[in-house]
Coordinates of C-alpha atoms and ligand atoms in Angstrom, one line a residue:
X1 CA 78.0 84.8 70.8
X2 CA 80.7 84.8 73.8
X3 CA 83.1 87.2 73.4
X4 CA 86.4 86.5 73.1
X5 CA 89.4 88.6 75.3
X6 CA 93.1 87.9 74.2
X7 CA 95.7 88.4 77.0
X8 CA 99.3 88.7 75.8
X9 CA 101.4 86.9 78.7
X10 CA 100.7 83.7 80.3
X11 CA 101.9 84.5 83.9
X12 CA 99.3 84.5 86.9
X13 CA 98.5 88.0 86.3
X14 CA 96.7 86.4 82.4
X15 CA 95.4 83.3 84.5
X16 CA 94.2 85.4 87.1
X17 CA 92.4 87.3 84.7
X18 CA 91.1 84.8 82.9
X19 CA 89.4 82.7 86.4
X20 CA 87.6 85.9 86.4
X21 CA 86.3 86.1 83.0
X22 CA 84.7 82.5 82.4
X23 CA 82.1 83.8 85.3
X24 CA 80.4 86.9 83.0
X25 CA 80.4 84.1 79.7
X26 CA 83.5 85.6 78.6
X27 CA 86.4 83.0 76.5
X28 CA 90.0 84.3 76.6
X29 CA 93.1 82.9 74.2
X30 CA 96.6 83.6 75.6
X31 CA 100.0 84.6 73.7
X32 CA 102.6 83.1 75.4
X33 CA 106.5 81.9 74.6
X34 CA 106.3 78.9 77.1
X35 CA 104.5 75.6 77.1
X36 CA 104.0 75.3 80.6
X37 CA 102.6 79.2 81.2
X38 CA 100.3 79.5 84.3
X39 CA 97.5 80.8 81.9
X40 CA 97.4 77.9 79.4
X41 CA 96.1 75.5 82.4
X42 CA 92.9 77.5 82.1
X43 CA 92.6 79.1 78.4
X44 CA 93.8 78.1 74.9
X45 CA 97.2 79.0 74.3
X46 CA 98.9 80.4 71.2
X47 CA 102.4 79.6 71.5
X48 CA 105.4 82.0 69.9
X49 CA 107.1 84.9 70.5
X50 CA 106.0 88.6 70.6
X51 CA 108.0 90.2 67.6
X52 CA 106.6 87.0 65.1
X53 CA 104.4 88.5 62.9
X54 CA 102.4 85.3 62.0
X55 CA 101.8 84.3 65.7
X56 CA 100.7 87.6 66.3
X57 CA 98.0 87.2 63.5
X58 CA 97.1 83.8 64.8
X59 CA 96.5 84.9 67.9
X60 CA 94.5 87.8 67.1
X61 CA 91.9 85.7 64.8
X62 CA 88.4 86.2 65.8
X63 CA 89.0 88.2 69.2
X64 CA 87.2 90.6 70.2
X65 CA 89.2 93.1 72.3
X66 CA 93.1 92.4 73.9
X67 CA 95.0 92.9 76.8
X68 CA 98.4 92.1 78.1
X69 CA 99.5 91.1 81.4
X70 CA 102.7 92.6 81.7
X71 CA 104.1 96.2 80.7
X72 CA 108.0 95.2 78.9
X73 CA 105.6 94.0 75.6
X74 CA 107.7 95.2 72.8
X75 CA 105.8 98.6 71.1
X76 CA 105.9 97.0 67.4
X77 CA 103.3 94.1 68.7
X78 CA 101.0 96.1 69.8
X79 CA 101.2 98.5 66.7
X80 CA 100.7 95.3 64.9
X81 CA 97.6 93.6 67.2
X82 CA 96.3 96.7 67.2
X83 CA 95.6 96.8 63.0
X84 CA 93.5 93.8 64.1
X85 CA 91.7 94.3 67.2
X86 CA 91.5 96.8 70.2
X87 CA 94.5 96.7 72.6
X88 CA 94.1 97.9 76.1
X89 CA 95.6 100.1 77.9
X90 CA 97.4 100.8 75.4
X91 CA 100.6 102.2 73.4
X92 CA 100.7 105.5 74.8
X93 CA 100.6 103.7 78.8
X94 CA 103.0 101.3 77.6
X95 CA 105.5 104.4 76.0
X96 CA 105.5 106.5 79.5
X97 CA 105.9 103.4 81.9
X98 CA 108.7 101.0 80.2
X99 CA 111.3 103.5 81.1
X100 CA 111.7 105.3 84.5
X101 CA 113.2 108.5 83.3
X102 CA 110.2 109.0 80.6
X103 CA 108.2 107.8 83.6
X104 CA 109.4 110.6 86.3
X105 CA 109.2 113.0 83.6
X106 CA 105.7 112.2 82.8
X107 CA 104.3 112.2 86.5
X108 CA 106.2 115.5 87.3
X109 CA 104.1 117.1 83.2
X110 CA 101.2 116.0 85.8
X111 CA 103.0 118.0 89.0
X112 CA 103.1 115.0 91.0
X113 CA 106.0 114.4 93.2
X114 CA 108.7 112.2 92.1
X115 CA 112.3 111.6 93.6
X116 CA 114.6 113.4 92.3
X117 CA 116.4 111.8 89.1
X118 CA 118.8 112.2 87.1
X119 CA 119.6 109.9 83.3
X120 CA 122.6 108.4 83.1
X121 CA 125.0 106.9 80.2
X122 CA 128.9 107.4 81.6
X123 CA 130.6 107.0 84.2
X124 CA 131.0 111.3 84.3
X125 CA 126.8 111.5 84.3
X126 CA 126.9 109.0 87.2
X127 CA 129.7 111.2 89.4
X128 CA 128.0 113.9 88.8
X129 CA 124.7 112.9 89.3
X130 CA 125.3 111.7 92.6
X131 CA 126.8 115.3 93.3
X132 CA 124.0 116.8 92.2
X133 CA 121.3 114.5 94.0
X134 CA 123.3 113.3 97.1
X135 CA 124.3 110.1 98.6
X136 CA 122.9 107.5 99.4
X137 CA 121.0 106.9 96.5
X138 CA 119.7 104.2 94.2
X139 CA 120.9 103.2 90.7
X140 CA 118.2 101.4 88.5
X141 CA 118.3 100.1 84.8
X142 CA 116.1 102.5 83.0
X143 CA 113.7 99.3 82.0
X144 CA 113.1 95.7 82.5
X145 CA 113.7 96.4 86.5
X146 CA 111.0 94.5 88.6
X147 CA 111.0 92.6 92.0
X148 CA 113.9 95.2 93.2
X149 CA 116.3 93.7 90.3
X150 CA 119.0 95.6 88.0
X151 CA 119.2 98.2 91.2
X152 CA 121.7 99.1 93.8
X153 CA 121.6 101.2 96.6
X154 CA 125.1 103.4 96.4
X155 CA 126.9 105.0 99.9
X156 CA 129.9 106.0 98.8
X157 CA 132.0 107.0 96.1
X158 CA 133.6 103.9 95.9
X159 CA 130.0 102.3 95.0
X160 CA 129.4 105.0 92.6
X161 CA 132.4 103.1 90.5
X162 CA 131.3 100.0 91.7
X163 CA 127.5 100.9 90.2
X164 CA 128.9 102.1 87.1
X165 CA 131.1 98.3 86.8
X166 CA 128.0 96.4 87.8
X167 CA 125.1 97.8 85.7
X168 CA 126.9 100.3 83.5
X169 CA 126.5 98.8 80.1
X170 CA 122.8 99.9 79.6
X171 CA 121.3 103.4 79.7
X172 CA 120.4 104.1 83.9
X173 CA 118.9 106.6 86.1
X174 CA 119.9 107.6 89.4
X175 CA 117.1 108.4 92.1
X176 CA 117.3 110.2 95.5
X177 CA 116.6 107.7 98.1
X178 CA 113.4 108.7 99.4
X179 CA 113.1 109.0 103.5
X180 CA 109.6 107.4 103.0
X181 CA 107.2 106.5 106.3
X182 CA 106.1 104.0 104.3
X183 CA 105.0 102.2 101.0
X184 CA 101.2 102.6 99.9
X185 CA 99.4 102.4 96.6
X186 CA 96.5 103.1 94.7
X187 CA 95.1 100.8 92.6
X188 CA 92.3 102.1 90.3
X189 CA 90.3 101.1 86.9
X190 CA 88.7 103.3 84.4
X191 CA 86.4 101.7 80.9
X192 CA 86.4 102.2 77.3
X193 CA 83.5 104.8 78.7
X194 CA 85.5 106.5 81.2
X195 CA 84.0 105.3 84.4
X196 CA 86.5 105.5 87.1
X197 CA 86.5 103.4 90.4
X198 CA 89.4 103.5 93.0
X199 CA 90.5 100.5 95.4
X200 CA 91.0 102.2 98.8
X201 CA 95.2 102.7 99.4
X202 CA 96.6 99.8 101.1
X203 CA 100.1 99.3 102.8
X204 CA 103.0 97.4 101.3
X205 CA 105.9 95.7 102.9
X206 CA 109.1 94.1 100.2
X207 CA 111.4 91.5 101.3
X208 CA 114.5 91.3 98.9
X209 CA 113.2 93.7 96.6
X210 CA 110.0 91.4 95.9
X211 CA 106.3 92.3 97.6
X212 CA 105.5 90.5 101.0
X213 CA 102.6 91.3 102.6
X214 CA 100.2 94.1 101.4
X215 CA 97.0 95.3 104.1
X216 CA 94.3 96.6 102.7
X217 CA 92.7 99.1 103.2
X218 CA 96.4 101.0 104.6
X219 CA 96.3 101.2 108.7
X220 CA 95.0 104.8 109.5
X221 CA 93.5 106.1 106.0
X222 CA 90.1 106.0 106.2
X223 CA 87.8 107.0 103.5
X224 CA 88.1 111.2 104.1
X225 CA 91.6 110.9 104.7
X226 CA 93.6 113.2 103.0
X227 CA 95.9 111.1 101.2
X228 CA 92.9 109.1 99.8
X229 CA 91.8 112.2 98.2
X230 CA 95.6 113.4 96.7
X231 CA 96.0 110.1 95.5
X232 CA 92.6 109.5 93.6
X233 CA 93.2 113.0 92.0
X234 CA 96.5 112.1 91.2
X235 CA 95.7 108.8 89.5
X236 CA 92.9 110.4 87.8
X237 CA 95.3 112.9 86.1
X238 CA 97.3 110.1 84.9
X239 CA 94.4 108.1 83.0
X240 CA 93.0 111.0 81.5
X241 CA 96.1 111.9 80.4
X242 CA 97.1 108.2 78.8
X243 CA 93.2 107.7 77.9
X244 CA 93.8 104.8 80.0
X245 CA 91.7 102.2 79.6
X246 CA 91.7 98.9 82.5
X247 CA 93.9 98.2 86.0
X248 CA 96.1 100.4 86.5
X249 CA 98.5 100.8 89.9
X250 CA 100.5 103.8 91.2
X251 CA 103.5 102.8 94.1
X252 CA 103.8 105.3 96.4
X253 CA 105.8 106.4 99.2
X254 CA 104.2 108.0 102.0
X255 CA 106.4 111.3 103.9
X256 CA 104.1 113.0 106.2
X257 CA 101.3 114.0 104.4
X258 CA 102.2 113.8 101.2
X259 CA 102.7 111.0 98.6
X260 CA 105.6 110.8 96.3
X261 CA 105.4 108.8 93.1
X262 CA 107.7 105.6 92.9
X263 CA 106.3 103.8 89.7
X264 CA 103.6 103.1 87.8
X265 CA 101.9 99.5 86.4
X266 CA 99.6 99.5 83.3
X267 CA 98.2 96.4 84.5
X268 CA 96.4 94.3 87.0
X269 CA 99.4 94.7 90.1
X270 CA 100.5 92.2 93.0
X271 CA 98.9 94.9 95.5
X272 CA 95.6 94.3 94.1
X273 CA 95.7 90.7 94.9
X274 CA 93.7 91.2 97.9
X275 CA 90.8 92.7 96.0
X276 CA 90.1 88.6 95.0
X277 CA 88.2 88.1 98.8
X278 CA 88.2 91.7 100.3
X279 CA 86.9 93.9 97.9
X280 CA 82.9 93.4 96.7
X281 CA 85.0 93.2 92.9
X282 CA 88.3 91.5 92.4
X283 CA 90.9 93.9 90.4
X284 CA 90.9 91.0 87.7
X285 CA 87.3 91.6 87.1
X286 CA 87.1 95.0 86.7
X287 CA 90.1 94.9 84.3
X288 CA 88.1 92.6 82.0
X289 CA 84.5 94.4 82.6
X290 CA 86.8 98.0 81.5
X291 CA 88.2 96.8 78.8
X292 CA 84.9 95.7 77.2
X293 CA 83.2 98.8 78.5
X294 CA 81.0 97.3 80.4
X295 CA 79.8 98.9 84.0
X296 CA 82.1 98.7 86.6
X297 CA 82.0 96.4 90.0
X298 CA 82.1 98.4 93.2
X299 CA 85.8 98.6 94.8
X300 CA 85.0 98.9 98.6
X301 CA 86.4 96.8 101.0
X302 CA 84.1 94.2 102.7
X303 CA 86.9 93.1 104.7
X304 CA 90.0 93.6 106.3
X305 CA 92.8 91.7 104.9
X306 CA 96.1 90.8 104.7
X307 CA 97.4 89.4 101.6
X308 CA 101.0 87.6 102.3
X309 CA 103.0 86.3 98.8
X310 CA 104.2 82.9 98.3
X311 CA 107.4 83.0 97.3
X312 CA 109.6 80.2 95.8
X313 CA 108.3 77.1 98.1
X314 CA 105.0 76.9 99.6
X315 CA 103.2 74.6 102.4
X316 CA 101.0 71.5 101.2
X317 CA 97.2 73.3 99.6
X318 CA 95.5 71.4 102.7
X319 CA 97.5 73.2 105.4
X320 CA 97.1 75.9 104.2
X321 CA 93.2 75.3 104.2
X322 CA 93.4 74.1 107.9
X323 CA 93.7 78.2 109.0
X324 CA 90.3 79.9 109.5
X325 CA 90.2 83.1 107.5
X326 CA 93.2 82.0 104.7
X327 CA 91.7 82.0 101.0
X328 CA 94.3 80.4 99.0
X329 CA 95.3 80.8 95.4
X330 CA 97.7 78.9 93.5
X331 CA 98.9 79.4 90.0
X332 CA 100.5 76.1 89.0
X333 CA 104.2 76.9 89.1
X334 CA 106.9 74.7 89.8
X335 CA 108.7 75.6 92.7
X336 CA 111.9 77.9 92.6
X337 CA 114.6 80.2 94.7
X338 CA 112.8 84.1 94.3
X339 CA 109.6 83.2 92.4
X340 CA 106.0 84.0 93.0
X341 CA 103.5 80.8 93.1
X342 CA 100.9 81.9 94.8
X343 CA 99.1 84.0 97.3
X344 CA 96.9 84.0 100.6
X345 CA 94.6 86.8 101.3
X346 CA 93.9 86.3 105.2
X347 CA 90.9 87.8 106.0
X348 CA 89.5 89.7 109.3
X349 CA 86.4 91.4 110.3
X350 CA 88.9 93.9 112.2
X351 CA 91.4 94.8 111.2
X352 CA 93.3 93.6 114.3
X353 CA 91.8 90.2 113.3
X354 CA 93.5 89.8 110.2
X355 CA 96.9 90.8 111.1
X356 CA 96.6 88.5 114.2
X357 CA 95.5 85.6 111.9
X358 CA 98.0 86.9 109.4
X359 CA 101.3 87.3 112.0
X360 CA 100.0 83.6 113.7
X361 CA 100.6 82.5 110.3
X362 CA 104.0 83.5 109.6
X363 CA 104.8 82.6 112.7
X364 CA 103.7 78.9 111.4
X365 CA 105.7 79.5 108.4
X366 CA 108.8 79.6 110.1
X367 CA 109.1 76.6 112.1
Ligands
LIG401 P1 111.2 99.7 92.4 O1 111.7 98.5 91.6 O2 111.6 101.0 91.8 O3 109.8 99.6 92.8 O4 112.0 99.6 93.8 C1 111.8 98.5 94.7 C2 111.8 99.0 96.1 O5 113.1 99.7 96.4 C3 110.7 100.0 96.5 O6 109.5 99.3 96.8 C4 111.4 100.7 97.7 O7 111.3 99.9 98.8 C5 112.8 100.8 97.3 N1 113.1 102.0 96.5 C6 113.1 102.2 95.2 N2 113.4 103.4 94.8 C7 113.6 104.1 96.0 C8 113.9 105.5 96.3 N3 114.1 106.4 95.3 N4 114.0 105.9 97.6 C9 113.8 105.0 98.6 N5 113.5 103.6 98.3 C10 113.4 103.2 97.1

């Protein structure tokens, strides 16, 4: 009989997954709270929220393993799910990445590099964090931050207060500001068996806080380069040490020859998207094939590519189609100001050939 993968959130990241699955005879269900969620055009949707016991129960009937597409799922659900079926990656991945202080303090238990930090909860911890750490420096909710939002980059005492006013009313941290070269990161999956396969590091570029454009594999790390090899060892500490199980992404910043951790994503990541058409397995894929503990797909690149966001409007599907090299995937949003509805992974046999196919098109973009 098929199995049958749950996926807790109905976003692209649960559709995505689930485009990938049908392929190895797989049939998914998805827990969602809204009707019109990307992943019910594809899979069976249970419809409710997270903390309802009885939902939870309904959508756990007759699956064989779950997963969730998105890390702010509240603990008690998957304490719950979990009586029922196996959830992956888990509570403990879940525990050390909702909050960036726990977070910071986890990667530096595992000696990798963080920014410097410091937990705020008054207006005194603030002053005197940015004391301690310096100005400029960013202030960041402790969770439910994502696409560069519940942050602000502070200059001056004055915007210390101004912080404080602004985000003040829920527990903070404030970071260093990292003089970073630039922004890579390493996405890698590991199985129910413990078979580990890394993506090679790509490059990534934000506009307003949200991802823009990510190249893969990163301009001037090769296979032997060294910060292939810190950053494989690095994320291989972290799964052993969550027992990981699935996708899971580190953000880094690059300074010289060293990487400094930003964040962490228990989950199938936006910088991974390119994996769909230039990697010999899509992230998606390997997620689901993990989490079953089956073999994994092979995570080399078989092209160059550049994979550019679509963000809050997009050109007509056919345009799009019209450029050699463009693979385009939608995920049946409706259009609006700051949101993602899709992405195009522009491919090259060089890598001089994608980012020309990829600047010629942004160039089109804009007129
Ligand atoms: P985050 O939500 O923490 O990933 O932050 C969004 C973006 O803000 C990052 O991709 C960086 O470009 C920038 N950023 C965040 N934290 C820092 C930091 N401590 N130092 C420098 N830049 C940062």
């Amino acid at each position: 009989m098929a199995k049958r993968m749950g996926i807790i959130g109905g976003g692209q990241l649960g559709r995505m997954l689930a485009l990938s699955g049908y392929p190895l005879g797989l049939q998914f269900r998805i827990l969602d709270g809204a009707e019109e969620a990307p992943a019910g055009h594809v899979s069976p949707l249970v419809l409710g929220p997270l903390d309802h016991a009885e939902t939870l129960e309904r959508f756990a009937e007759g699956l064989d393993c779950a997963t969730f597409e998105f890390e702010n799922v509240p603990l008690p659900a998957i304490e719950q799910l979990s009586k029922h079926v196996p959830v992956y990656p888990g509570l403990k991945a879940l525990e050390k990445s909702q909050d960036r202080v726990v977070e910071k303090e986890f990667f530096q238990s595992l000696l990798i590099s963080t920014a410097p930090f410091a937990s705020v909860q008054s207006l005194e911890d603030l002053q005197q964090a940015a004391r301690t750490i310096g100005l400029p420096a960013i202030l960041k909710t402790r969770r439910f931050g994502y696409d560069g939002k519940g942050q602000m980059r502070l200059n001056s005492a004055l915007e210390v207060a101004n912080g404080w006013e602004t985000l003040g009313s829920q527990p903070l941290i404030l970071e260093g500001l990292v003089p970073f070269d630039r922004e890579l990161s390493q996405v890698s999956v590991r199985s129910t068996k413990g078979e580990i396969r890394h993506y090679p590091l790509v490059e990534n570029f934000h506009r307003n806080g949200i991802l823009h454009k990510t190249i893969a594999p990163a301009p001037g790390i090769g296979p032997n380069h060294p910060l292939e090899k810190q950053s494989r060892q690095a994320m291989e500490k972290v799964m052993e040490a969550l027992d990981y199980v699935g996708v899971l992404a580190i953000e880094w910043f690059q300074m010289g020859e060293s990487l400094v951790a930003n964040e962490m994503a228990p989950r199938v990541h936006n910088t991974g998207h390119w994996t769909m058409d230039g990697a010999k397995t899509s992230q998606f894929e390997n997620h689901v094939r993990a989490v079953l503990g089956w073999p994994l797909g092979l995570t080399d690149a078989c092209h160059f590519t550049v994979m550019l966001n679509l963000i809050g409007s997009h050109r007509p599907a056919e345009d799009w189609l019209a450029n050699p090299g463009v693979r385009l995937h939608l995920y049946g949003k409706s259009p609006r100001n700051g949101r993602k509805l899709g992405h195009v992974n522009v491919l090259g046999n060089t890598a001089l050939e994608a980012l020309t196919r990829s600047d010629s098109l942004l160039d089109w973009l804009s007129e």
